[in-house]
PDB file of C-alpha atoms in Angstrom:
ATOM      1  CA  MET T   1      32.052 133.706  86.594  1.00  0.00           C
ATOM      2  CA  PHE T   2      33.495 134.119  83.049  1.00  0.00           C
ATOM      3  CA  ASP T   3      32.498 137.525  80.942  1.00  0.00           C
ATOM      4  CA  THR T   4      31.419 135.411  78.102  1.00  0.00           C
ATOM      5  CA  LYS T   5      29.546 132.890  77.529  1.00  0.00           C
ATOM      6  CA  VAL T   6      29.551 129.711  74.812  1.00  0.00           C
ATOM      7  CA  ALA T   7      26.211 128.408  74.083  1.00  0.00           C
ATOM      8  CA  ILE T   8      25.207 125.738  71.259  1.00  0.00           C
ATOM      9  CA  LEU T   9      22.043 125.539  69.571  1.00  0.00           C
ATOM     10  CA  VAL T  10      21.454 121.964  67.803  1.00  0.00           C
ATOM     11  CA  GLU T  11      17.634 121.639  66.021  1.00  0.00           C
ATOM     12  CA  GLU T  12      15.843 119.065  68.013  1.00  0.00           C
ATOM     13  CA  ASP T  13      14.409 117.306  65.739  1.00  0.00           C
ATOM     14  CA  LEU T  14      17.941 115.829  64.305  1.00  0.00           C
ATOM     15  CA  ALA T  15      18.408 112.066  65.295  1.00  0.00           C
ATOM     16  CA  VAL T  16      21.087 111.867  68.378  1.00  0.00           C
ATOM     17  CA  TRP T  17      24.317 110.265  66.121  1.00  0.00           C
ATOM     18  CA  GLN T  18      23.598 114.311  63.593  1.00  0.00           C
ATOM     19  CA  LYS T  19      22.723 116.063  67.612  1.00  0.00           C
ATOM     20  CA  LEU T  20      26.004 114.487  68.939  1.00  0.00           C
ATOM     21  CA  ASN T  21      27.826 115.138  64.981  1.00  0.00           C
ATOM     22  CA  VAL T  22      26.547 118.820  64.174  1.00  0.00           C
ATOM     23  CA  THR T  23      27.760 119.536  68.144  1.00  0.00           C
ATOM     24  CA  ALA T  24      31.116 118.005  68.362  1.00  0.00           C
ATOM     25  CA  PHE T  25      31.959 120.365  64.269  1.00  0.00           C
ATOM     26  CA  LEU T  26      30.568 123.517  66.642  1.00  0.00           C
ATOM     27  CA  ALA T  27      32.663 122.804  69.748  1.00  0.00           C
ATOM     28  CA  THR T  28      35.895 122.944  67.417  1.00  0.00           C
ATOM     29  CA  GLY T  29      34.682 125.699  65.648  1.00  0.00           C
ATOM     30  CA  ILE T  30      34.391 127.936  68.929  1.00  0.00           C
ATOM     31  CA  ALA T  31      37.900 125.763  70.538  1.00  0.00           C
ATOM     32  CA  GLY T  32      39.451 126.758  66.495  1.00  0.00           C
ATOM     33  CA  ALA T  33      38.044 130.508  66.612  1.00  0.00           C
ATOM     34  CA  THR T  34      38.985 131.611  70.023  1.00  0.00           C
ATOM     35  CA  PRO T  35      42.315 130.246  71.111  1.00  0.00           C
ATOM     36  CA  GLU T  36      42.289 132.626  74.189  1.00  0.00           C
ATOM     37  CA  ALA T  37      39.979 130.728  75.379  1.00  0.00           C
ATOM     38  CA  MET T  38      40.778 127.521  75.878  1.00  0.00           C
ATOM     39  CA  GLY T  39      42.668 125.988  78.893  1.00  0.00           C
ATOM     40  CA  GLU T  40      45.870 124.386  80.020  1.00  0.00           C
ATOM     41  CA  PRO T  41      46.895 120.955  79.013  1.00  0.00           C
ATOM     42  CA  TYR T  42      45.655 118.045  81.311  1.00  0.00           C
ATOM     43  CA  GLU T  43      48.104 116.043  83.240  1.00  0.00           C
ATOM     44  CA  ASP T  44      47.123 112.873  84.567  1.00  0.00           C
ATOM     45  CA  ALA T  45      48.981 110.876  87.721  1.00  0.00           C
ATOM     46  CA  ALA T  46      51.063 109.295  85.282  1.00  0.00           C
ATOM     47  CA  GLY T  47      52.855 113.014  83.901  1.00  0.00           C
ATOM     48  CA  ARG T  48      50.904 112.009  80.200  1.00  0.00           C
ATOM     49  CA  PHE T  49      49.384 115.200  78.785  1.00  0.00           C
ATOM     50  CA  HIS T  50      46.359 114.895  77.288  1.00  0.00           C
ATOM     51  CA  ALA T  51      44.725 118.205  75.006  1.00  0.00           C
ATOM     52  CA  ARG T  52      43.737 121.367  75.839  1.00  0.00           C
ATOM     53  CA  LEU T  53      39.892 122.237  76.249  1.00  0.00           C
ATOM     54  CA  LEU T  54      37.495 124.489  76.316  1.00  0.00           C
ATOM     55  CA  GLY T  55      38.277 126.717  80.074  1.00  0.00           C
ATOM     56  CA  GLN T  56      34.558 127.580  80.261  1.00  0.00           C
ATOM     57  CA  PRO T  57      31.926 125.736  79.900  1.00  0.00           C
ATOM     58  CA  MET T  58      29.347 125.210  77.048  1.00  0.00           C
ATOM     59  CA  LEU T  59      25.293 124.905  76.826  1.00  0.00           C
ATOM     60  CA  ILE T  60      23.781 123.152  74.939  1.00  0.00           C
ATOM     61  CA  PHE T  61      20.204 124.031  73.255  1.00  0.00           C
ATOM     62  CA  ALA T  62      17.677 122.679  72.132  1.00  0.00           C
ATOM     63  CA  ALA T  63      16.482 124.660  69.151  1.00  0.00           C
ATOM     64  CA  THR T  64      13.721 125.186  66.541  1.00  0.00           C
ATOM     65  CA  GLY T  65      14.184 126.359  62.863  1.00  0.00           C
ATOM     66  CA  GLU T  66      12.408 129.393  64.039  1.00  0.00           C
ATOM     67  CA  GLN T  67      14.799 129.733  67.165  1.00  0.00           C
ATOM     68  CA  LEU T  68      17.953 128.920  64.995  1.00  0.00           C
ATOM     69  CA  ARG T  69      17.282 131.763  62.654  1.00  0.00           C
ATOM     70  CA  ARG T  70      17.098 134.368  65.205  1.00  0.00           C
ATOM     71  CA  ALA T  71      19.675 133.337  67.243  1.00  0.00           C
ATOM     72  CA  TYR T  72      21.740 133.723  64.173  1.00  0.00           C
ATOM     73  CA  ALA T  73      20.738 136.983  63.076  1.00  0.00           C
ATOM     74  CA  GLN T  74      21.064 137.647  66.502  1.00  0.00           C
ATOM     75  CA  ALA T  75      24.798 136.650  66.231  1.00  0.00           C
ATOM     76  CA  ILE T  76      24.952 138.870  63.466  1.00  0.00           C
ATOM     77  CA  GLN T  77      24.211 141.896  65.059  1.00  0.00           C
ATOM     78  CA  ARG T  78      25.970 141.677  67.890  1.00  0.00           C
ATOM     79  CA  GLU T  79      29.157 140.694  66.358  1.00  0.00           C
ATOM     80  CA  LEU T  80      29.438 137.118  68.520  1.00  0.00           C
ATOM     81  CA  THR T  81      32.380 134.525  67.060  1.00  0.00           C
ATOM     82  CA  ARG T  82      29.655 131.632  65.417  1.00  0.00           C
ATOM     83  CA  ALA T  83      29.804 128.321  63.754  1.00  0.00           C
ATOM     84  CA  ALA T  84      27.539 127.059  62.200  1.00  0.00           C
ATOM     85  CA  TYR T  85      26.273 123.706  60.794  1.00  0.00           C
ATOM     86  CA  VAL T  86      24.015 123.830  57.493  1.00  0.00           C
ATOM     87  CA  ARG T  87      21.393 120.559  56.282  1.00  0.00           C
ATOM     88  CA  ALA T  88      23.922 120.251  52.926  1.00  0.00           C
ATOM     89  CA  MET T  89      26.679 119.208  54.955  1.00  0.00           C
ATOM     90  CA  PHE T  90      25.373 115.406  56.204  1.00  0.00           C
ATOM     91  CA  GLU T  91      25.228 115.276  52.628  1.00  0.00           C
ATOM     92  CA  THR T  92      29.361 115.794  52.459  1.00  0.00           C
ATOM     93  CA  GLY T  93      31.504 113.579  53.360  1.00  0.00           C
ATOM     94  CA  HIS T  94      35.638 116.042  53.607  1.00  0.00           C
ATOM     95  CA  ASP T  95      35.773 119.661  54.888  1.00  0.00           C
ATOM     96  CA  ALA T  96      36.020 121.347  51.609  1.00  0.00           C
ATOM     97  CA  ALA T  97      33.060 119.966  50.520  1.00  0.00           C
ATOM     98  CA  ASN T  98      31.513 121.127  54.092  1.00  0.00           C
ATOM     99  CA  ARG T  99      32.486 124.450  52.546  1.00  0.00           C
ATOM    100  CA  ALA T 100      31.567 124.934  48.985  1.00  0.00           C
ATOM    101  CA  VAL T 101      27.580 123.865  50.337  1.00  0.00           C
ATOM    102  CA  PHE T 102      27.748 126.435  53.449  1.00  0.00           C
ATOM    103  CA  ARG T 103      28.622 128.988  50.722  1.00  0.00           C
ATOM    104  CA  GLN T 104      25.946 127.755  48.398  1.00  0.00           C
ATOM    105  CA  GLU T 105      23.396 128.770  50.795  1.00  0.00           C
ATOM    106  CA  ASP T 106      21.092 131.943  51.584  1.00  0.00           C
ATOM    107  CA  ALA T 107      23.205 134.057  54.063  1.00  0.00           C
ATOM    108  CA  ASP T 108      21.088 135.748  55.734  1.00  0.00           C
ATOM    109  CA  ALA T 109      19.345 132.300  56.505  1.00  0.00           C
ATOM    110  CA  PRO T 110      21.046 129.353  55.960  1.00  0.00           C
ATOM    111  CA  ASP T 111      18.763 126.426  56.767  1.00  0.00           C
ATOM    112  CA  LEU T 112      21.002 125.401  60.286  1.00  0.00           C
ATOM    113  CA  VAL T 113      20.559 122.783  61.743  1.00  0.00           C
ATOM    114  CA  GLY T 114      23.783 123.903  64.282  1.00  0.00           C
ATOM    115  CA  LEU T 115      24.930 126.904  66.027  1.00  0.00           C
ATOM    116  CA  ALA T 116      27.427 127.613  68.635  1.00  0.00           C
ATOM    117  CA  LEU T 117      28.116 131.638  69.740  1.00  0.00           C
ATOM    118  CA  ARG T 118      30.326 133.032  72.076  1.00  0.00           C
ATOM    119  CA  GLY T 119      30.443 136.933  72.607  1.00  0.00           C
ATOM    120  CA  PRO T 120      29.705 139.018  76.045  1.00  0.00           C
ATOM    121  CA  ARG T 121      27.017 137.041  78.251  1.00  0.00           C
ATOM    122  CA  LYS T 122      24.048 139.231  78.149  1.00  0.00           C
ATOM    123  CA  ASP T 123      24.418 139.223  74.506  1.00  0.00           C
ATOM    124  CA  VAL T 124      24.387 135.425  74.040  1.00  0.00           C
ATOM    125  CA  ASP T 125      21.094 135.586  76.627  1.00  0.00           C
ATOM    126  CA  LYS T 126      20.290 137.686  73.871  1.00  0.00           C
ATOM    127  CA  ALA T 127      20.566 135.911  70.583  1.00  0.00           C
ATOM    128  CA  VAL T 128      19.689 132.450  71.841  1.00  0.00           C
ATOM    129  CA  LYS T 129      16.343 133.536  74.767  1.00  0.00           C
ATOM    130  CA  GLY T 130      13.399 130.868  74.072  1.00  0.00           C
ATOM    131  CA  ALA T 131      15.308 127.809  73.747  1.00  0.00           C
ATOM    132  CA  ARG T 132      15.455 125.539  76.022  1.00  0.00           C
ATOM    133  CA  LEU T 133      18.263 123.643  77.281  1.00  0.00           C
ATOM    134  CA  HIS T 134      18.588 120.557  75.918  1.00  0.00           C
ATOM    135  CA  PRO T 135      17.623 117.696  77.962  1.00  0.00           C
TER     136      PRO T 135
END
C-alpha cells in the first residue's frame, strides 16, 4: 500500500490515439515532477539496464469535461502535483508551442482533455470522485 496515489483522467470522447498520446505525456509529467516516485533501473537476464519506471501503479480514468474541471479545481485546492493537457495542444508540434497554448488558457477553467494527479491517497480519491476507471 502506498501513501500516495497517481491518477490520470482522460476525456472519454477522444480518439484512441489521442487518449494514448495524452496518457503518455501526462505520465511523463508526473515522473518528471516527482523523481522520488521513480523506481530503480530494470536489469534483464543478460545484465543490460533499462529505464526506471514509476514505482507505483497509475490508475487511468475515463472522464467527462465536467469531471476534468472538477478534478482540476480539487487538485489546485488540495495542492496536488498536477500535469495537464489542453485540447489546443493537439494542434502544436513541439514543447515550446504546447507551453504557449497552455499559457493562453483560462487559468481557472482550461479546456482540459487530460489531467494527471499525484498526492495523498485520500486527496486524489476526492479529486477523481465520480470518474470511472478507463475500460
